[in-house]
Tab-separated table of C-alpha atoms and ligand atoms in Angstrom:
chain	number	residue	atom	x	y	z
Y	1	UNK	CA	-154.767	-163.659	-7.475
Y	2	UNK	CA	-151.486	-162.192	-6.271
Y	3	UNK	CA	-148.362	-163.006	-8.261
Y	4	UNK	CA	-145.365	-164.658	-6.615
Y	5	UNK	CA	-143.053	-162.249	-4.852
Y	6	UNK	CA	-139.414	-162.552	-5.844
Y	7	UNK	CA	-136.525	-161.919	-3.472
Y	8	UNK	CA	-133.421	-160.268	-4.896
Y	9	UNK	CA	-130.432	-160.339	-2.564
Y	10	UNK	CA	-127.957	-157.460	-2.777
Y	11	UNK	CA	-124.431	-158.618	-1.933
Y	12	UNK	CA	-122.679	-155.212	-1.998
Y	13	UNK	CA	-121.864	-155.250	1.697
Y	14	UNK	CA	-120.012	-158.540	1.530
Y	15	UNK	CA	-117.631	-156.549	-0.668
Y	16	UNK	CA	-117.667	-153.695	1.867
Y	17	UNK	CA	-116.324	-156.076	4.514
Y	18	UNK	CA	-113.760	-157.520	2.107
Y	19	UNK	CA	-112.548	-154.056	1.116
Y	20	UNK	CA	-112.128	-153.039	4.773
Y	21	UNK	CA	-109.025	-155.290	4.727
Y	22	UNK	CA	-108.124	-154.948	1.079
Y	23	UNK	CA	-107.782	-158.698	0.447
Y	24	UNK	CA	-109.974	-161.259	-1.278
Y	25	UNK	CA	-112.212	-162.339	1.654
Y	26	UNK	CA	-115.130	-162.561	2.136
Y	27	UNK	CA	-115.875	-163.239	-1.514
Y	28	UNK	CA	-119.130	-161.634	-2.749
Y	29	UNK	CA	-119.424	-164.221	-5.537
Y	30	UNK	CA	-119.405	-167.019	-2.963
Y	31	UNK	CA	-122.077	-165.099	-1.005
Y	32	UNK	CA	-124.160	-164.774	-4.162
Y	33	UNK	CA	-123.960	-168.520	-4.842
Y	34	UNK	CA	-124.955	-169.222	-1.211
Y	35	UNK	CA	-127.841	-166.746	-1.553
Y	36	UNK	CA	-129.107	-168.542	-4.660
Y	37	UNK	CA	-128.867	-171.871	-2.841
Y	38	UNK	CA	-130.862	-170.375	0.052
Y	39	UNK	CA	-133.691	-169.366	-2.263
Y	40	UNK	CA	-132.831	-165.932	-3.636
Y	41	UNK	CA	-134.571	-165.431	-6.975
Y	42	UNK	CA	-131.860	-163.068	-8.160
Y	43	UNK	CA	-128.706	-161.257	-7.116
Y	44	UNK	CA	-128.196	-157.504	-7.133
Y	45	UNK	CA	-124.821	-155.769	-7.205
Y	46	UNK	CA	-124.126	-152.051	-7.468
Y	47	UNK	CA	-120.916	-151.113	-9.237
Y	48	UNK	CA	-120.342	-147.595	-7.940
Y	49	UNK	CA	-118.210	-145.045	-9.728
Y	50	UNK	CA	-115.772	-145.031	-6.775
Y	51	UNK	CA	-115.760	-148.889	-6.546
Y	52	UNK	CA	-116.212	-148.609	-2.784
Y	53	UNK	CA	-117.654	-152.122	-2.562
Y	54	UNK	CA	-118.336	-154.167	-5.707
Y	55	UNK	CA	-115.433	-154.272	-8.181
Y	56	UNK	CA	-115.321	-154.824	-11.931
Y	57	UNK	CA	-113.874	-158.286	-11.265
Y	58	UNK	CA	-116.847	-159.085	-8.989
Y	59	UNK	CA	-119.258	-158.333	-11.827
Y	60	UNK	CA	-117.292	-160.636	-14.109
Y	61	UNK	CA	-117.302	-163.335	-11.429
Y	62	UNK	CA	-121.034	-162.974	-10.863
Y	63	UNK	CA	-121.818	-163.161	-14.579
Y	64	UNK	CA	-119.795	-166.367	-14.824
Y	65	UNK	CA	-121.003	-168.065	-11.626
Y	66	UNK	CA	-124.673	-167.227	-11.187
Y	67	UNK	CA	-127.389	-169.678	-12.163
Y	68	UNK	CA	-130.126	-167.050	-11.908
Y	69	UNK	CA	-130.452	-163.431	-12.985
Y	70	UNK	CA	-128.070	-160.599	-12.101
Y	71	UNK	CA	-129.608	-157.201	-11.469
Y	72	UNK	CA	-126.755	-154.797	-12.238
Y	73	UNK	CA	-127.227	-151.522	-10.397
Y	74	UNK	CA	-125.488	-148.512	-11.858
Y	75	UNK	CA	-125.532	-144.775	-12.353
Y	76	UNK	CA	-126.449	-143.355	-15.759
Y	77	UNK	CA	-122.868	-142.708	-16.897
Y	78	UNK	CA	-121.129	-143.647	-20.168
Y	79	UNK	CA	-118.609	-145.783	-18.260
Y	80	UNK	CA	-121.336	-147.891	-16.624
Y	81	UNK	CA	-123.320	-148.135	-19.843
Y	82	UNK	CA	-120.274	-149.602	-21.596
Y	83	UNK	CA	-119.787	-152.150	-18.794
Y	84	UNK	CA	-123.456	-153.160	-18.910
Y	85	UNK	CA	-123.351	-153.507	-22.688
Y	86	UNK	CA	-120.300	-155.744	-22.406
Y	87	UNK	CA	-121.890	-158.073	-19.834
Y	88	UNK	CA	-125.547	-157.863	-20.900
Y	89	UNK	CA	-126.935	-158.746	-17.452
Y	90	UNK	CA	-130.538	-159.893	-17.108
Y	91	UNK	CA	-131.507	-156.529	-15.601
Y	92	UNK	CA	-130.004	-153.085	-15.233
Y	93	UNK	CA	-131.287	-150.844	-12.451
Y	94	UNK	CA	-130.490	-147.158	-12.943
Y	95	UNK	CA	-129.909	-145.350	-9.648
Y	96	UNK	CA	-128.792	-141.857	-8.675
Y	97	UNK	CA	-125.285	-141.767	-7.248
Y	98	UNK	CA	-123.418	-139.185	-5.232
Y	99	UNK	CA	-119.865	-139.739	-4.085
Y	100	UNK	CA	-120.487	-138.291	-0.630
Y	101	UNK	CA	-123.549	-140.410	0.206
Y	102	UNK	CA	-123.328	-143.546	2.335
Y	103	UNK	CA	-126.030	-145.303	0.363
Y	104	UNK	CA	-128.465	-144.495	-2.443
Y	105	UNK	CA	-130.328	-141.738	-0.663
Y	106	UNK	CA	-133.182	-140.906	-2.987
Y	107	UNK	CA	-134.798	-141.974	-6.211
Y	108	UNK	CA	-133.666	-140.947	-9.667
Y	109	UNK	CA	-134.870	-137.572	-11.005
Y	110	UNK	CA	-136.347	-139.006	-14.216
Y	111	UNK	CA	-138.773	-136.218	-15.033
Y	112	UNK	CA	-136.016	-133.595	-15.358
Y	113	UNK	CA	-133.672	-135.822	-17.381
Y	114	UNK	CA	-136.255	-137.511	-19.570
Y	115	UNK	CA	-134.622	-137.129	-23.000
Y	116	UNK	CA	-131.122	-137.972	-21.828
Y	117	UNK	CA	-132.349	-141.032	-19.941
Y	118	UNK	CA	-134.463	-142.249	-22.855
Y	119	UNK	CA	-131.328	-142.219	-25.047
Y	120	UNK	CA	-129.257	-143.767	-22.286
Y	121	UNK	CA	-131.480	-146.798	-21.710
Y	122	UNK	CA	-132.349	-147.544	-25.360
Y	123	UNK	CA	-129.106	-149.477	-26.138
Y	124	UNK	CA	-129.387	-151.386	-22.856
Y	125	UNK	CA	-132.849	-152.556	-23.834
Y	126	UNK	CA	-131.672	-153.394	-27.335
Y	127	UNK	CA	-128.894	-155.511	-25.791
Y	128	UNK	CA	-131.584	-157.541	-24.002
Y	129	UNK	CA	-131.366	-156.194	-20.431
Y	130	UNK	CA	-134.582	-155.347	-18.620
Y	131	UNK	CA	-134.251	-151.736	-17.542
Y	132	UNK	CA	-135.465	-150.742	-14.116
Y	133	UNK	CA	-135.487	-147.204	-12.736
Y	134	UNK	CA	-135.096	-146.624	-9.001
Y	135	UNK	CA	-137.503	-143.839	-8.048
Y	136	UNK	CA	-139.471	-142.314	-5.205
Y	137	UNK	CA	-143.170	-143.139	-4.978
Y	138	UNK	CA	-144.025	-140.035	-6.973
Y	139	UNK	CA	-146.541	-139.955	-9.834
Y	140	UNK	CA	-144.461	-137.522	-11.909
Y	141	UNK	CA	-141.413	-139.767	-11.783
Y	142	UNK	CA	-143.436	-142.889	-12.568
Y	143	UNK	CA	-145.047	-141.261	-15.608
Y	144	UNK	CA	-141.610	-140.130	-16.809
Y	145	UNK	CA	-140.136	-143.629	-16.291
Y	146	UNK	CA	-142.972	-145.018	-18.391
Y	147	UNK	CA	-142.439	-142.451	-21.145
Y	148	UNK	CA	-138.716	-143.162	-21.470
Y	149	UNK	CA	-139.428	-146.847	-22.112
Y	150	UNK	CA	-138.428	-148.453	-18.805
Y	151	UNK	CA	-140.046	-151.848	-18.287
Y	152	UNK	CA	-139.634	-151.855	-14.517
Y	153	UNK	CA	-139.628	-149.334	-11.688
Y	154	UNK	CA	-138.181	-150.002	-8.262
Y	155	UNK	CA	-139.869	-147.935	-5.563
Y	156	UNK	CA	-137.513	-146.530	-2.897
Y	157	UNK	CA	-138.738	-147.809	0.474
Y	158	UNK	CA	-136.025	-146.088	2.560
Y	159	UNK	CA	-138.175	-143.303	4.018
Y	160	UNK	CA	-140.872	-145.799	4.990
Y	161	UNK	CA	-138.379	-148.169	6.638
Y	162	UNK	CA	-136.581	-145.371	8.524
Y	163	UNK	CA	-139.873	-144.014	9.906
Y	164	UNK	CA	-140.901	-147.562	10.842
Y	165	UNK	CA	-137.649	-148.204	12.726
Y	166	UNK	CA	-137.742	-144.848	14.509
Y	167	UNK	CA	-141.405	-145.108	15.562
Y	168	UNK	CA	-142.468	-142.007	13.600
Y	169	UNK	CA	-145.865	-143.493	12.921
Y	170	UNK	CA	-147.492	-140.581	11.065
Y	171	UNK	CA	-144.624	-140.464	8.590
Y	172	UNK	CA	-144.527	-144.260	8.335
Y	173	UNK	CA	-148.246	-144.418	7.520
Y	174	UNK	CA	-148.025	-141.567	5.014
Y	175	UNK	CA	-145.063	-143.222	3.283
Y	176	UNK	CA	-146.887	-146.549	3.129
Y	177	UNK	CA	-149.948	-144.858	1.624
Y	178	UNK	CA	-147.755	-143.305	-1.083
Y	179	UNK	CA	-146.091	-146.648	-1.833
Y	180	UNK	CA	-149.486	-148.388	-1.936
Y	181	UNK	CA	-151.042	-145.828	-4.294
Y	182	UNK	CA	-147.999	-145.527	-6.544
Y	183	UNK	CA	-147.492	-149.288	-6.861
Y	184	UNK	CA	-151.070	-149.496	-8.149
Y	185	UNK	CA	-150.596	-146.460	-10.396
Y	186	UNK	CA	-147.411	-147.857	-11.973
Y	187	UNK	CA	-148.959	-151.286	-12.452
Y	188	UNK	CA	-151.962	-149.741	-14.217
Y	189	UNK	CA	-149.548	-148.028	-16.636
Y	190	UNK	CA	-148.137	-151.463	-17.468
Y	191	UNK	CA	-144.892	-151.156	-15.518
Y	192	UNK	CA	-143.476	-154.048	-13.495
Y	193	UNK	CA	-143.115	-152.895	-9.896
Y	194	UNK	CA	-140.207	-153.753	-7.585
Y	195	UNK	CA	-139.327	-152.210	-4.221
Y	196	UNK	CA	-136.300	-151.941	-2.023
Y	197	UNK	CA	-134.000	-150.118	0.368
Y	198	UNK	CA	-133.831	-150.480	4.121
Y	199	UNK	CA	-136.106	-153.538	4.275
Y	200	UNK	CA	-135.941	-155.711	7.406
Y	201	UNK	CA	-138.039	-158.527	8.879
Y	202	UNK	CA	-140.123	-155.793	10.555
Y	203	UNK	CA	-140.804	-153.442	7.668
Y	204	UNK	CA	-140.725	-155.827	4.682
Y	205	UNK	CA	-144.162	-157.388	5.411
Y	206	UNK	CA	-146.254	-154.290	4.558
Y	207	UNK	CA	-144.376	-153.920	1.284
Y	208	UNK	CA	-144.574	-157.649	0.527
Y	209	UNK	CA	-148.336	-157.390	0.966
Y	210	UNK	CA	-148.725	-154.868	-1.893
Y	211	UNK	CA	-150.142	-157.053	-4.670
Y	212	UNK	CA	-148.552	-155.134	-7.552
Y	213	UNK	CA	-145.029	-155.445	-6.144
Y	214	UNK	CA	-143.400	-158.542	-7.587
Y	215	UNK	CA	-139.810	-158.215	-6.368
Y	216	UNK	CA	-138.077	-156.973	-3.228
Y	217	UNK	CA	-134.356	-156.168	-3.322
Y	218	UNK	CA	-132.702	-156.466	0.064
Y	219	UNK	CA	-129.063	-156.151	1.045
Y	220	UNK	CA	-127.696	-154.416	4.114
Y	221	UNK	CA	-130.055	-155.991	6.655
Y	222	UNK	CA	-129.558	-159.535	5.331
Y	223	UNK	CA	-125.767	-159.280	5.292
Y	224	UNK	CA	-125.855	-157.937	8.865
Y	225	UNK	CA	-128.281	-160.626	9.985
Y	226	UNK	CA	-125.976	-163.247	8.448
Y	227	UNK	CA	-123.469	-162.466	11.211
Y	228	UNK	CA	-125.911	-163.881	13.727
Y	229	UNK	CA	-127.782	-166.592	11.802
Y	230	UNK	CA	-125.636	-167.357	8.782
Y	231	UNK	CA	-126.520	-166.110	5.297
Y	232	UNK	CA	-128.706	-169.054	4.274
Y	233	UNK	CA	-130.931	-168.940	7.384
Y	234	UNK	CA	-131.162	-165.112	7.219
Y	235	UNK	CA	-132.442	-165.355	3.632
Y	236	UNK	CA	-134.789	-168.265	4.409
Y	237	UNK	CA	-136.351	-166.276	7.238
Y	238	UNK	CA	-136.870	-163.273	4.923
Y	239	UNK	CA	-138.462	-165.590	2.368
Y	240	UNK	CA	-140.799	-166.914	5.079
Y	241	UNK	CA	-141.689	-163.419	6.342
Y	242	UNK	CA	-142.431	-162.262	2.785
Y	243	UNK	CA	-144.558	-165.306	1.993
Y	244	UNK	CA	-146.607	-164.943	5.193
Y	245	UNK	CA	-147.289	-161.277	4.421
Y	246	UNK	CA	-148.098	-162.030	0.794
Y	247	UNK	CA	-150.570	-164.784	1.553
Y	248	UNK	CA	-152.372	-163.252	4.537
N	301	PXP	N1	-132.485	-151.396	-4.305
N	301	PXP	C1	-131.672	-150.406	-4.731
N	301	PXP	C2	-131.974	-149.781	-6.048
N	301	PXP	C3	-130.564	-149.986	-3.961
N	301	PXP	O1	-129.774	-148.987	-4.403
N	301	PXP	C4	-130.288	-150.655	-2.762
N	301	PXP	C5	-129.084	-150.275	-1.959
N	301	PXP	O2	-127.925	-150.466	-2.690
N	301	PXP	C6	-131.135	-151.691	-2.376
N	301	PXP	C7	-132.244	-152.041	-3.147
N	301	PXP	C8	-130.897	-152.477	-1.133
N	301	PXP	O3	-130.997	-151.641	-0.028
N	301	PXP	P1	-130.557	-152.201	1.381
N	301	PXP	O4	-129.102	-152.522	1.283
N	301	PXP	O5	-130.856	-151.068	2.308
N	301	PXP	O6	-131.388	-153.420	1.657
């Protein structure tokens, strides 16, 4: 029996569009409420150190307005830890962050930073947030995430999705094999397995079909697709695509 697959909608790029003009519109909190109404099981927002999209006020607005869970994405810095401890979101997802990158390019290097990360996440867990670690489909990183006490890992699907979109089929198939094996490996260790980055209607199905994956987090594609279909229909179609893949 395969468990239900949750859809987390990342609303960062509503804030990207807002910030392009420097005003208040479009409002990411309004997008998050619309996403919930369209069937999102949770909302993800990444408060970056440089505040290039989501702002501190957005996080406050989301905490106040959301009916469902907020997955607060952040780097492992003292500033972000203090913000997370103040808000106590349902989930905290620890990601690597570089100022010069356009998006979160790789997974977190957990194995090398094991002690520091174990100390970093302990107060977040004590405050009641579920801690998720965004990592590559790599056994070493998964074992380290388990040792530091994370409850959840999110597998980085970016390399798989890029290879899929560019028709590099050998790489695509190799990436999918890694994701398949590592989802099973992490699940056997007792970790909850999520996945995300770069997912579209075309590449989400193979990930949705992995029985151990119980949540997909999707942002950029859905916000782009909303231009053409509207946000609610874009999310409903993703829900449909995921459900078809899950149940086939
Ligand atoms: N999951 C994590 C941990 C991410 O950092 C991101 C990108 O912010 C996503 C999911 C969503 O990726 P995308 O915007 O490519 O769908």
